[in-house]
Short mmCIF file of C-alpha atoms in Angstrom, two decimals:
data_model
loop_
_atom_site.label_atom_id
_atom_site.label_comp_id
_atom_site.label_asym_id
_atom_site.label_seq_id
_atom_site.Cartn_x
_atom_site.Cartn_y
_atom_site.Cartn_z
CA MET A 2 52.75 76.91 98.12
CA SER A 3 53.84 77.87 101.59
CA PHE A 4 55.59 75.39 103.78
CA LEU A 5 53.94 76.47 107.00
CA THR A 6 50.88 78.68 107.33
CA LEU A 7 49.21 80.08 110.40
CA GLU A 8 45.75 81.45 109.77
CA ASN A 9 44.05 83.63 112.38
CA VAL A 10 45.48 81.62 115.24
CA SER A 11 44.29 82.68 118.68
CA HIS A 12 45.03 81.08 121.99
CA LEU A 13 43.60 81.58 125.45
CA TYR A 14 45.02 80.41 128.75
CA PHE A 15 42.39 79.89 131.40
CA SER A 16 42.65 80.23 135.12
CA LYS A 17 39.96 80.15 137.80
CA GLN A 18 39.68 83.92 138.05
CA ASN A 19 40.20 84.92 134.49
CA TYR A 20 41.59 84.15 131.08
CA THR A 21 44.63 85.49 129.29
CA LYS A 22 44.60 86.02 125.58
CA ALA A 23 48.12 84.91 124.66
CA LEU A 24 47.66 85.08 120.91
CA SER A 25 45.16 86.99 118.84
CA ASN A 26 44.67 86.49 115.10
CA ILE A 27 48.19 85.48 114.27
CA SER A 28 48.65 84.88 110.56
CA PHE A 29 51.90 84.38 108.73
CA SER A 30 53.51 81.90 106.42
CA VAL A 31 56.98 80.50 106.07
CA LYS A 32 58.59 79.33 102.85
CA GLU A 33 60.63 76.18 102.63
CA GLY A 34 64.22 76.74 103.73
CA GLU A 35 63.41 80.12 105.21
CA PHE A 36 64.70 81.32 108.57
CA ILE A 37 62.23 83.42 110.54
CA SER A 38 62.76 85.12 113.88
CA ILE A 39 60.02 86.17 116.23
CA LEU A 40 60.94 89.14 118.41
CA GLY A 41 58.87 90.76 121.07
CA PRO A 42 58.56 91.82 124.69
CA SER A 43 58.25 89.08 127.28
CA GLY A 44 54.76 87.67 127.60
CA CYS A 45 53.83 88.34 123.99
CA GLY A 46 53.14 84.68 123.29
CA LYS A 47 56.31 83.83 121.38
CA THR A 48 56.72 80.46 123.01
CA THR A 49 53.00 79.76 122.65
CA ILE A 50 53.35 80.07 118.86
CA LEU A 51 56.14 77.49 118.87
CA SER A 52 54.16 75.14 121.13
CA VAL A 53 51.18 75.39 118.77
CA ILE A 54 53.33 74.60 115.73
CA ALA A 55 55.00 71.72 117.60
CA GLY A 56 51.56 70.32 118.41
CA ILE A 57 52.27 70.44 122.15
CA ILE A 58 49.29 72.71 122.75
CA GLN A 59 46.12 72.97 120.73
CA GLN A 60 45.23 76.51 119.67
CA THR A 61 41.83 77.82 120.76
CA LYS A 62 40.99 79.19 117.33
CA GLY A 63 42.48 79.28 113.85
CA LYS A 64 44.28 76.91 111.54
CA VAL A 65 47.83 75.71 111.17
CA HIS A 66 48.87 74.00 107.95
CA LEU A 67 52.12 72.20 107.31
CA LYS A 68 52.80 71.55 103.63
CA GLY A 69 49.13 72.09 102.91
CA LYS A 70 47.92 69.57 105.50
CA PRO A 71 46.25 70.49 108.78
CA LEU A 72 48.71 70.09 111.62
CA ASP A 73 47.03 67.13 113.33
CA GLN A 74 47.10 65.10 110.11
CA SER A 75 50.72 65.87 109.39
CA THR A 76 53.25 63.18 110.17
CA MET A 77 56.20 65.45 109.54
CA ALA A 78 58.97 65.48 112.11
CA ILE A 79 59.38 68.72 114.00
CA GLY A 80 62.53 69.62 115.88
CA TYR A 81 62.17 71.65 119.06
CA MET A 82 65.09 73.22 120.89
CA LEU A 83 64.59 74.82 124.26
CA GLN A 84 66.33 77.59 126.14
CA GLN A 85 68.22 75.07 128.20
CA ASP A 86 69.55 71.87 126.75
CA TYR A 87 67.36 69.54 128.85
CA LEU A 88 69.69 66.64 128.25
CA PHE A 89 68.62 63.74 130.44
CA PRO A 90 71.33 63.52 133.09
CA TRP A 91 70.91 59.79 133.65
CA LYS A 92 71.45 58.98 129.97
CA THR A 93 74.75 58.94 128.10
CA ILE A 94 75.25 61.48 125.32
CA ILE A 95 74.55 58.92 122.62
CA ASP A 96 71.35 57.77 124.37
CA ASN A 97 70.28 61.39 124.70
CA VAL A 98 70.86 61.97 121.00
CA LEU A 99 68.95 58.82 120.07
CA LEU A 100 65.97 59.74 122.24
CA GLY A 101 63.79 60.83 119.30
CA PRO A 102 64.32 57.62 117.32
CA LYS A 103 63.71 55.63 120.52
CA ILE A 104 60.34 57.33 120.99
CA THR A 105 59.35 56.53 117.41
CA LYS A 106 60.82 53.03 117.82
CA GLN A 107 63.43 53.09 115.09
CA ASN A 108 66.67 52.22 116.79
CA ASP A 109 69.34 50.70 114.60
CA GLU A 110 73.09 50.73 114.06
CA GLU A 111 72.85 53.03 111.08
CA LEU A 112 71.23 55.75 113.17
CA LYS A 113 73.87 55.29 115.83
CA GLN A 114 76.59 55.92 113.27
CA LYS A 115 74.67 58.93 112.00
CA ALA A 116 74.50 60.25 115.55
CA ILE A 117 78.25 59.90 116.00
CA ASP A 118 78.86 61.59 112.63
CA LEU A 119 76.53 64.45 113.53
CA LEU A 120 78.26 64.88 116.88
CA GLU A 121 81.54 65.20 115.01
CA THR A 122 80.00 67.73 112.64
CA VAL A 123 79.22 69.99 115.59
CA GLY A 124 82.74 69.51 116.91
CA LEU A 125 82.11 66.88 119.56
CA GLU A 126 84.27 63.79 119.40
CA ASP A 127 84.59 60.97 121.90
CA VAL A 128 81.68 62.17 124.01
CA ALA A 129 79.20 59.45 123.04
CA LEU A 130 79.59 57.43 126.23
CA LYS A 131 80.00 60.35 128.61
CA TYR A 132 77.23 61.76 130.75
CA PRO A 133 75.90 65.31 130.32
CA ASP A 134 77.30 66.49 133.65
CA SER A 135 80.84 66.21 132.30
CA LEU A 136 80.15 68.61 129.41
CA SER A 137 80.20 72.42 129.35
CA GLY A 138 77.07 74.48 128.62
CA GLY A 139 78.02 75.11 124.99
CA MET A 140 78.81 71.44 124.39
CA ARG A 141 75.53 70.40 125.96
CA GLN A 142 73.54 72.77 123.76
CA ARG A 143 75.34 71.28 120.74
CA VAL A 144 74.29 67.81 121.85
CA ALA A 145 70.73 69.12 122.15
CA LEU A 146 71.04 70.41 118.58
CA VAL A 147 72.17 67.01 117.36
CA ARG A 148 69.31 65.39 119.28
CA THR A 149 66.96 67.69 117.39
CA LEU A 150 68.56 67.08 113.99
CA ILE A 151 68.81 63.28 114.23
CA THR A 152 65.09 62.81 113.59
CA ASN A 153 65.62 64.70 110.33
CA PRO A 154 62.98 67.33 111.07
CA GLU A 155 61.76 69.42 108.18
CA ILE A 156 61.18 72.39 110.44
CA LEU A 157 63.14 73.51 113.47
CA LEU A 158 61.63 75.48 116.30
CA LEU A 159 64.26 77.29 118.33
CA ASP A 160 63.06 78.73 121.63
CA GLU A 161 65.86 81.08 122.73
CA PRO A 162 68.37 78.27 122.42
CA PHE A 163 71.40 80.52 122.90
CA SER A 164 70.20 82.74 125.71
CA ALA A 165 71.60 80.65 128.55
CA LEU A 166 75.11 80.59 127.04
CA ASP A 167 78.03 82.95 127.53
CA TYR A 168 78.62 85.48 124.75
CA MET A 169 81.57 83.74 123.06
CA THR A 170 79.85 80.36 122.97
CA LYS A 171 76.67 81.99 121.76
CA LEU A 172 78.39 83.59 118.75
CA THR A 173 80.14 80.35 117.81
CA LEU A 174 76.94 78.35 118.10
CA GLU A 175 74.97 80.87 116.06
CA ASP A 176 77.43 80.41 113.19
CA LEU A 177 77.31 76.66 113.57
CA VAL A 178 73.51 76.43 113.61
CA PHE A 179 73.24 78.86 110.72
CA ALA A 180 75.68 76.83 108.59
CA LEU A 181 74.04 73.52 109.47
CA LEU A 182 70.56 74.75 108.63
CA ARG A 183 71.81 76.10 105.31
CA ASP A 184 73.58 72.83 104.49
CA TYR A 185 70.59 70.68 105.30
CA GLN A 186 68.12 73.20 103.80
CA LYS A 187 66.02 73.33 106.93
CA THR A 188 63.19 75.70 107.62
CA ALA A 189 63.48 77.32 111.04
CA ILE A 190 61.64 79.59 113.41
CA LEU A 191 63.68 81.27 116.12
CA VAL A 192 62.14 82.92 119.14
CA THR A 193 64.44 85.40 120.80
CA HIS A 194 64.68 88.74 122.57
CA ASP A 195 68.16 89.37 121.23
CA ILE A 196 67.86 91.82 118.31
CA ALA A 197 71.38 91.23 117.03
CA GLU A 198 70.88 87.49 116.99
CA ALA A 199 67.57 87.78 115.15
CA ILE A 200 68.96 90.09 112.47
CA SER A 201 72.12 88.13 111.91
CA MET A 202 70.46 84.75 111.55
CA SER A 203 67.16 85.33 109.78
CA ASP A 204 65.60 86.15 106.46
CA ARG A 205 62.59 87.83 108.01
CA LEU A 206 61.70 89.20 111.41
CA ILE A 207 58.25 89.07 112.94
CA ILE A 208 57.85 91.73 115.60
CA MET A 209 55.13 91.14 118.11
CA ASP A 210 53.05 93.34 120.35
CA THR A 211 51.69 92.09 123.61
CA ASN A 212 48.40 91.83 125.54
CA PRO A 213 47.13 90.11 123.50
CA GLY A 214 49.99 88.83 121.35
CA THR A 215 49.60 90.14 117.85
CA ILE A 216 51.93 90.61 114.93
CA ALA A 217 52.98 94.25 114.89
CA GLN A 218 55.26 94.24 111.92
CA ILE A 219 57.20 92.01 109.58
CA ILE A 220 60.64 93.22 108.53
CA GLU A 221 62.54 91.76 105.60
CA ILE A 222 66.28 91.46 106.02
CA PRO A 223 68.24 92.75 102.98
CA ILE A 224 69.52 89.99 100.73
CA GLU A 225 73.15 90.95 101.35
CA LEU A 226 72.79 90.20 105.03
CA ARG A 227 70.82 86.99 104.62
CA ASN A 228 73.63 84.93 103.18
CA GLU A 229 76.40 86.10 105.49
CA ARG A 230 77.49 84.19 108.54
CA PRO A 231 75.85 85.65 111.67
CA PHE A 232 79.22 86.77 112.97
CA LEU A 233 79.94 88.77 109.82
CA VAL A 234 76.43 90.21 109.56
CA ARG A 235 77.11 92.14 112.73
CA ARG A 236 79.94 94.01 110.95
CA HIS A 237 78.06 94.61 107.71
CA PRO A 238 77.53 98.29 106.80
CA LYS A 239 73.78 97.76 106.46
CA TYR A 240 73.46 96.04 109.83
CA GLN A 241 73.27 99.14 112.00
CA LYS A 242 70.38 100.63 110.07
CA ILE A 243 68.26 97.51 110.44
CA PHE A 244 69.19 97.26 114.08
CA ASP A 245 68.05 100.84 114.72
CA LYS A 246 64.80 100.22 112.92
CA VAL A 247 64.03 97.07 114.92
CA TRP A 248 65.09 98.79 118.13
CA HIS A 249 62.74 101.65 117.43
CA GLU A 250 59.81 99.34 116.69
CA LEU A 251 60.39 97.18 119.73
CA ASN A 252 60.73 100.20 121.97
CA LYS A 253 57.32 101.35 120.86
CA TYR A 254 55.72 98.07 121.91
CA GLU A 255 57.77 97.77 125.04
CA GLN A 256 56.34 101.12 126.19
CA ASN A 257 52.95 99.98 125.08
CA PHE A 258 53.43 96.93 127.27
CA ASP A 259 54.29 99.09 130.28
CA GLN A 260 51.17 101.18 129.85
CA LYS A 261 48.90 98.21 129.38
CA GLY A 262 50.58 96.49 132.26
CA SER A 263 49.60 99.27 134.62
CA VAL A 264 45.89 99.04 133.81
CA MET B 16 110.85 75.97 145.28
CA SER B 17 107.29 77.17 145.12
CA THR B 18 105.93 73.81 143.94
CA HIS B 19 107.74 72.22 146.83
CA SER B 20 106.02 74.45 149.35
CA ASP B 21 102.68 74.02 147.56
CA GLN B 22 103.10 70.29 147.95
CA GLN B 23 103.92 70.88 151.59
CA LEU B 24 100.69 72.81 152.05
CA LEU B 25 98.67 69.98 150.51
CA THR B 26 100.35 67.49 152.83
CA ASN B 27 99.53 69.69 155.81
CA TYR B 28 95.94 69.99 154.67
CA ARG B 29 95.60 66.24 154.35
CA ALA B 30 97.20 65.70 157.73
CA ASN B 31 94.69 68.11 159.26
CA LEU B 32 91.78 66.28 157.67
CA LYS B 33 93.05 62.99 159.02
CA LYS B 34 93.54 64.44 162.48
CA GLU B 35 90.01 65.85 162.52
CA LYS B 36 88.58 62.52 161.48
CA ARG B 37 90.55 60.73 164.18
CA ILE B 38 89.27 63.10 166.85
CA VAL B 39 85.68 62.43 165.80
CA VAL B 40 86.21 58.67 165.92
CA TYR B 41 87.85 58.92 169.35
CA TRP B 42 84.88 60.78 170.75
CA GLN B 43 82.44 58.35 169.22
CA LEU B 44 84.28 55.42 170.79
CA LEU B 45 84.53 57.25 174.09
CA ILE B 46 80.76 57.75 174.25
CA LEU B 47 80.12 54.13 173.33
CA ILE B 48 82.54 52.70 175.85
CA SER B 49 81.53 55.01 178.69
CA PHE B 50 77.87 54.19 178.06
CA PHE B 51 78.50 50.50 178.55
CA VAL B 52 80.94 51.02 181.41
CA ILE B 53 78.54 53.28 183.30
CA TRP B 54 75.72 50.84 182.65
CA GLU B 55 77.82 47.92 183.92
CA VAL B 56 79.11 49.72 187.01
CA THR B 57 75.79 51.26 188.09
CA SER B 58 74.07 47.94 187.61
CA HIS B 59 76.78 46.11 189.53
CA TYR B 60 76.49 48.43 192.53
CA TYR B 61 72.67 48.48 192.40
CA LEU B 62 72.50 52.17 191.52
CA ILE B 63 70.02 51.09 188.88
CA ASP B 64 67.81 48.07 189.28
CA PRO B 65 69.66 45.19 187.57
CA LEU B 66 66.41 43.27 187.33
CA ILE B 67 64.98 45.92 185.00
CA PHE B 68 68.05 47.32 183.27
CA SER B 69 70.18 44.17 183.30
CA SER B 70 73.86 44.82 182.53
CA PRO B 71 76.16 44.57 179.51
CA SER B 72 78.00 41.56 180.90
CA ARG B 73 74.80 39.61 181.37
CA ILE B 74 73.56 40.59 177.92
CA ILE B 75 76.80 39.46 176.31
CA GLN B 76 76.73 36.24 178.27
CA LEU B 77 73.18 35.54 177.13
CA LEU B 78 73.96 36.41 173.52
CA ILE B 79 76.99 34.10 173.53
CA GLU B 80 74.89 31.26 174.93
CA ARG B 81 72.18 31.80 172.36
CA PHE B 82 74.67 32.06 169.54
CA VAL B 83 76.47 28.91 170.62
CA ASP B 84 73.31 26.82 170.84
CA GLY B 85 72.12 28.49 167.62
CA SER B 86 68.65 29.33 168.94
CA ILE B 87 69.02 33.07 168.28
CA PHE B 88 69.59 32.60 164.53
CA MET B 89 66.07 31.37 163.93
CA HIS B 90 64.60 34.46 165.63
CA VAL B 91 66.90 36.86 163.78
CA GLN B 92 66.21 35.13 160.49
CA ILE B 93 62.46 35.30 160.85
CA THR B 94 62.34 38.94 161.88
CA LEU B 95 64.79 39.91 159.16
CA PHE B 96 62.80 38.03 156.54
CA GLU B 97 59.55 39.70 157.62
CA THR B 98 61.10 43.15 157.72
CA ILE B 99 62.82 42.96 154.33
CA LEU B 100 59.70 41.56 152.68
CA GLY B 101 57.53 44.16 154.42
CA PHE B 102 59.60 47.09 153.34
CA VAL B 103 60.15 45.88 149.79
CA ILE B 104 56.42 45.20 149.33
CA GLY B 105 55.50 48.51 151.01
CA THR B 106 57.85 50.52 148.81
CA LEU B 107 56.92 48.75 145.58
CA LEU B 108 53.19 49.06 146.23
CA GLY B 109 53.66 52.73 147.14
CA VAL B 110 55.46 53.40 143.85
CA VAL B 111 52.79 51.49 141.92
CA PHE B 112 49.99 53.44 143.64
CA ALA B 113 51.80 56.73 142.95
CA SER B 114 52.10 55.76 139.28
CA ILE B 115 48.39 55.01 139.10
CA LEU B 116 47.60 58.39 140.64
CA TRP B 117 49.91 60.01 138.08
CA THR B 118 48.08 58.44 135.13
CA SER B 119 45.00 60.51 135.83
CA ILE B 120 44.73 63.83 137.60
CA ARG B 121 41.09 63.04 138.24
CA ILE B 122 41.89 59.82 140.11
CA ALA B 123 44.46 61.74 142.17
CA LYS B 124 41.92 64.42 143.04
CA VAL B 125 39.22 61.89 143.95
CA LEU B 126 41.54 59.86 146.17
CA ASP B 127 43.26 62.80 147.84
CA PRO B 128 41.13 62.99 151.03
CA TYR B 129 41.35 59.22 151.50
CA LEU B 130 45.12 59.35 151.29
CA VAL B 131 45.18 62.13 153.87
CA ILE B 132 43.05 60.11 156.28
CA LEU B 133 44.97 56.89 155.74
CA ASN B 134 48.24 58.73 156.22
CA ALA B 135 47.08 60.41 159.42
CA MET B 136 45.84 57.16 160.89
CA PRO B 137 48.32 55.17 163.03
CA LYS B 138 48.69 52.03 160.95
CA VAL B 139 49.70 49.78 163.85
CA ALA B 140 46.19 50.33 165.22
CA LEU B 141 45.04 48.16 162.33
CA GLY B 142 47.08 45.28 163.78
CA PRO B 143 44.23 43.35 165.45
CA ILE B 144 42.06 43.62 162.35
CA ILE B 145 44.87 42.44 160.09
CA ILE B 146 45.58 39.48 162.35
CA VAL B 147 41.93 38.46 162.46
CA ALA B 148 41.59 38.85 158.71
CA LEU B 149 44.85 37.19 157.62
CA GLY B 150 45.41 34.74 160.45
CA PRO B 151 48.10 34.72 163.13
CA GLY B 152 51.23 34.13 161.08
CA TYR B 153 53.92 35.58 158.85
CA VAL B 154 51.42 36.99 156.38
CA SER B 155 49.90 39.27 159.00
CA ILE B 156 53.27 40.45 160.26
CA ILE B 157 54.62 41.13 156.78
CA THR B 158 51.41 42.99 155.99
CA MET B 159 51.98 45.12 159.08
CA GLY B 160 55.53 45.85 157.91
CA ALA B 161 54.28 46.84 154.47
CA ILE B 162 51.14 48.77 155.37
CA ILE B 163 53.02 51.12 157.64
CA SER B 164 55.13 52.48 154.76
CA VAL B 165 52.88 52.17 151.72
CA ILE B 166 50.74 55.31 152.13
CA ILE B 167 53.57 57.67 152.93
CA THR B 168 55.56 56.24 149.99
CA THR B 169 52.59 56.83 147.70
CA ILE B 170 52.27 60.45 148.81
CA VAL B 171 55.97 61.28 148.67
CA VAL B 172 56.61 59.59 145.32
CA TYR B 173 53.48 61.03 143.73
CA SER B 174 54.44 64.56 144.67
CA ALA B 175 57.97 63.88 143.37
CA PHE B 176 56.46 62.78 140.03
CA ASN B 177 54.71 66.12 139.82
CA GLU B 178 57.84 68.10 140.62
CA VAL B 179 59.83 66.79 137.64
CA ASP B 180 60.69 69.70 135.33
CA PRO B 181 57.92 69.70 132.68
CA ASN B 182 60.43 70.62 130.00
CA PHE B 183 61.80 67.07 129.98
CA SER B 184 58.33 65.91 128.97
CA LYS B 185 58.13 68.78 126.50
CA VAL B 186 61.28 67.52 124.75
CA LEU B 187 59.78 64.04 124.55
CA ARG B 188 56.41 65.26 123.34
CA SER B 189 58.06 67.23 120.56
CA PHE B 190 59.25 63.80 119.36
CA GLY B 191 55.65 62.60 119.58
CA ALA B 192 55.97 60.66 122.84
CA THR B 193 52.89 59.24 124.54
CA ARG B 194 52.17 59.85 128.23
CA TRP B 195 53.47 56.40 129.07
CA GLN B 196 56.72 57.09 127.18
CA CYS B 197 57.10 60.38 129.07
CA PHE B 198 56.71 58.43 132.31
CA LYS B 199 59.20 55.77 131.34
CA GLU B 200 61.86 58.07 129.91
CA ALA B 201 61.59 61.17 132.08
CA ILE B 202 59.28 61.08 135.10
CA PHE B 203 60.34 57.77 136.59
CA PRO B 204 64.12 58.02 136.19
CA ALA B 205 64.06 61.62 137.43
CA THR B 206 62.23 60.46 140.55
CA LEU B 207 64.49 57.51 141.29
CA PRO B 208 66.54 59.43 143.90
CA THR B 209 63.34 60.23 145.81
CA ILE B 210 62.23 56.62 145.64
CA ILE B 211 65.55 55.45 147.04
CA SER B 212 65.37 57.96 149.86
CA THR B 213 61.87 56.77 150.79
CA LEU B 214 63.46 53.32 150.91
CA LYS B 215 65.74 54.58 153.67
CA VAL B 216 62.78 55.87 155.66
CA ASN B 217 60.81 52.70 155.02
CA VAL B 218 63.52 50.46 156.46
CA GLY B 219 62.89 52.08 159.83
CA LEU B 220 59.12 52.07 159.45
CA SER B 221 58.97 48.40 158.53
CA TRP B 222 60.87 47.49 161.70
CA VAL B 223 58.14 49.23 163.67
CA GLY B 224 55.40 47.34 161.83
CA VAL B 225 57.08 43.97 162.14
CA ILE B 226 58.02 44.29 165.81
CA VAL B 227 54.50 45.42 166.74
CA GLY B 228 53.14 42.55 164.65
CA GLU B 229 55.34 40.10 166.53
CA PHE B 230 54.26 41.61 169.86
CA LEU B 231 50.69 40.86 168.95
CA VAL B 232 50.83 37.43 167.49
CA SER B 233 54.05 35.54 166.84
CA LYS B 234 55.78 32.58 168.43
CA GLN B 235 59.19 33.41 166.94
CA GLY B 236 61.28 36.45 166.10
CA LEU B 237 63.01 39.26 167.95
CA GLY B 238 59.75 41.03 168.74
CA TYR B 239 58.48 37.80 170.23
CA LEU B 240 61.62 37.52 172.38
CA ILE B 241 61.03 41.04 173.71
CA ILE B 242 57.42 40.37 174.63
CA TYR B 243 58.33 36.92 176.04
CA GLY B 244 61.15 38.40 178.11
CA PHE B 245 58.76 41.02 179.39
CA GLN B 246 56.18 38.40 180.39
CA VAL B 247 58.67 36.23 182.30
CA PHE B 248 60.45 39.36 183.59
CA ASP B 249 63.73 38.42 181.93
CA PHE B 250 64.97 41.87 180.98
CA THR B 251 68.37 40.59 179.92
CA LEU B 252 66.53 38.88 177.09
CA VAL B 253 64.63 42.08 176.26
CA MET B 254 67.80 44.15 176.19
CA SER B 255 69.71 41.57 174.10
CA SER B 256 66.94 41.54 171.52
CA LEU B 257 66.91 45.33 171.44
CA LEU B 258 70.66 45.41 170.91
CA LEU B 259 70.40 42.94 168.04
CA ILE B 260 67.58 44.93 166.43
CA ALA B 261 69.61 48.12 166.67
CA ILE B 262 72.64 46.51 165.03
CA ILE B 263 70.70 44.78 162.23
CA ALA B 264 68.57 47.85 161.47
CA ALA B 265 71.71 50.00 161.21
CA ILE B 266 73.31 47.49 158.84
CA MET B 267 70.18 47.47 156.66
CA TYR B 268 70.16 51.25 156.53
CA LYS B 269 73.81 51.31 155.49
CA LEU B 270 73.15 48.74 152.77
CA VAL B 271 70.35 50.86 151.32
CA GLU B 272 72.71 53.83 151.43
CA LYS B 273 75.33 51.82 149.51
CA MET B 274 72.69 50.85 146.96
CA GLU B 275 71.74 54.50 146.59
CA LYS B 276 75.30 55.47 145.73
CA TRP B 277 75.56 52.62 143.29
CA LEU B 278 72.26 53.33 141.54
CA ILE B 279 72.32 57.08 141.38
CA LYS B 280 75.36 58.54 139.75
CA HIS B 281 73.83 61.05 137.38
CA THR B 282 70.83 63.01 138.58
CA VAL B 283 69.07 66.25 137.78
#
């Protein structure tokens, strides 16, 4: 049985003048522990898919099932990481991390210790009582990761979480997130426009076309690449071939996008 | 060698800063002193009418007398009490109203034209009605002090609520937060700096409300002293009251500024 299934999901955004079809008949499924990346030109509805799965927006049509249950009946914790860290500047790091438990009203000492342990796991020590403004971008994104993991989510939704970071930090964090997700056996969906990042982190790639957002192609990553650290995947002999293939596909839809855009 | 000269440069830089600051203070004092000196001299030689403009020496003399016999304290106390209460109530009510508007977009839309009208209307014009409705006393004056700032606070704070980055709420909603939790954890704390800065504006506004209120009705307070001085043509009294108001209002403003620094250390 699939962990997460989307069945003919469509979504419309309405405005006074018109409507935009952001998603059209999106169907795919994700197995437990799998890492999926969604790649596509801007405006293809990548973020909308994540928002639907997170339950932040309600899809216009179609069904989403989590572990066999319709989404609105599922009580499963979902972790959502955004492009920027969105740490609350008026809260200390530890209070930021414990935000999820606070919302679900389960604050206790045990969780606090777990938060401190998790912060250490991502290489952050003695930051608990500091405020976000004294941390660097990479450190802040790590705190955001811990904030997402503390609620013990069974699925992680990553919305371009590395795109605002400098290249060095990005590579380090990719390795860290990859290792953590493997260790904790988490299922994850990554939305990105970075081909290298998608290939090096995922098991499967979903390539999307735009206007309306549809799935154009699903590409399996070879097993040899799946288990390597993202940093090493980029040097793997098979990497370049996959990269070229994805590049070619994306280029096709990018041009498509330009043409449609001009209509 | 080089560290020595670097240190020297820093010392020079600091000395320059100090010098600049001193020059500014000198000029400020110069303006203040020359203002009072010119006032005193022109009044003394009848270049300006001393009956209308009084003179610093007479004002100081009057203030000393009133301080010594203690009669001024009662007036200061009453006006201060009315103003503080007026501006605290005005600000709090404004924030509460803004929060109510935020709970429902429909309520906000329905009430929008009424807010525009109430905001455009000069609130002191309501004075006579307030006094008739609430009686000639503190309650009316405090109401004047509050009503003058409540609408503008509502409008400013409500629009600040709407300008908070929606992604903070998105983070919270991904944890399953309710709308109230989003308000408590993200919207309100993110808006706190705006609320404090409306506080600074409201200090000034409440003085207007309270002084006009005292003009209209009171038997005590600094506004009363001004209107009394005007009626008996004692402009030394009017000027002394004005001077006191200016000093106290400035102190209040500075206190709110201090509170701002103390409350807001980490903002968006």
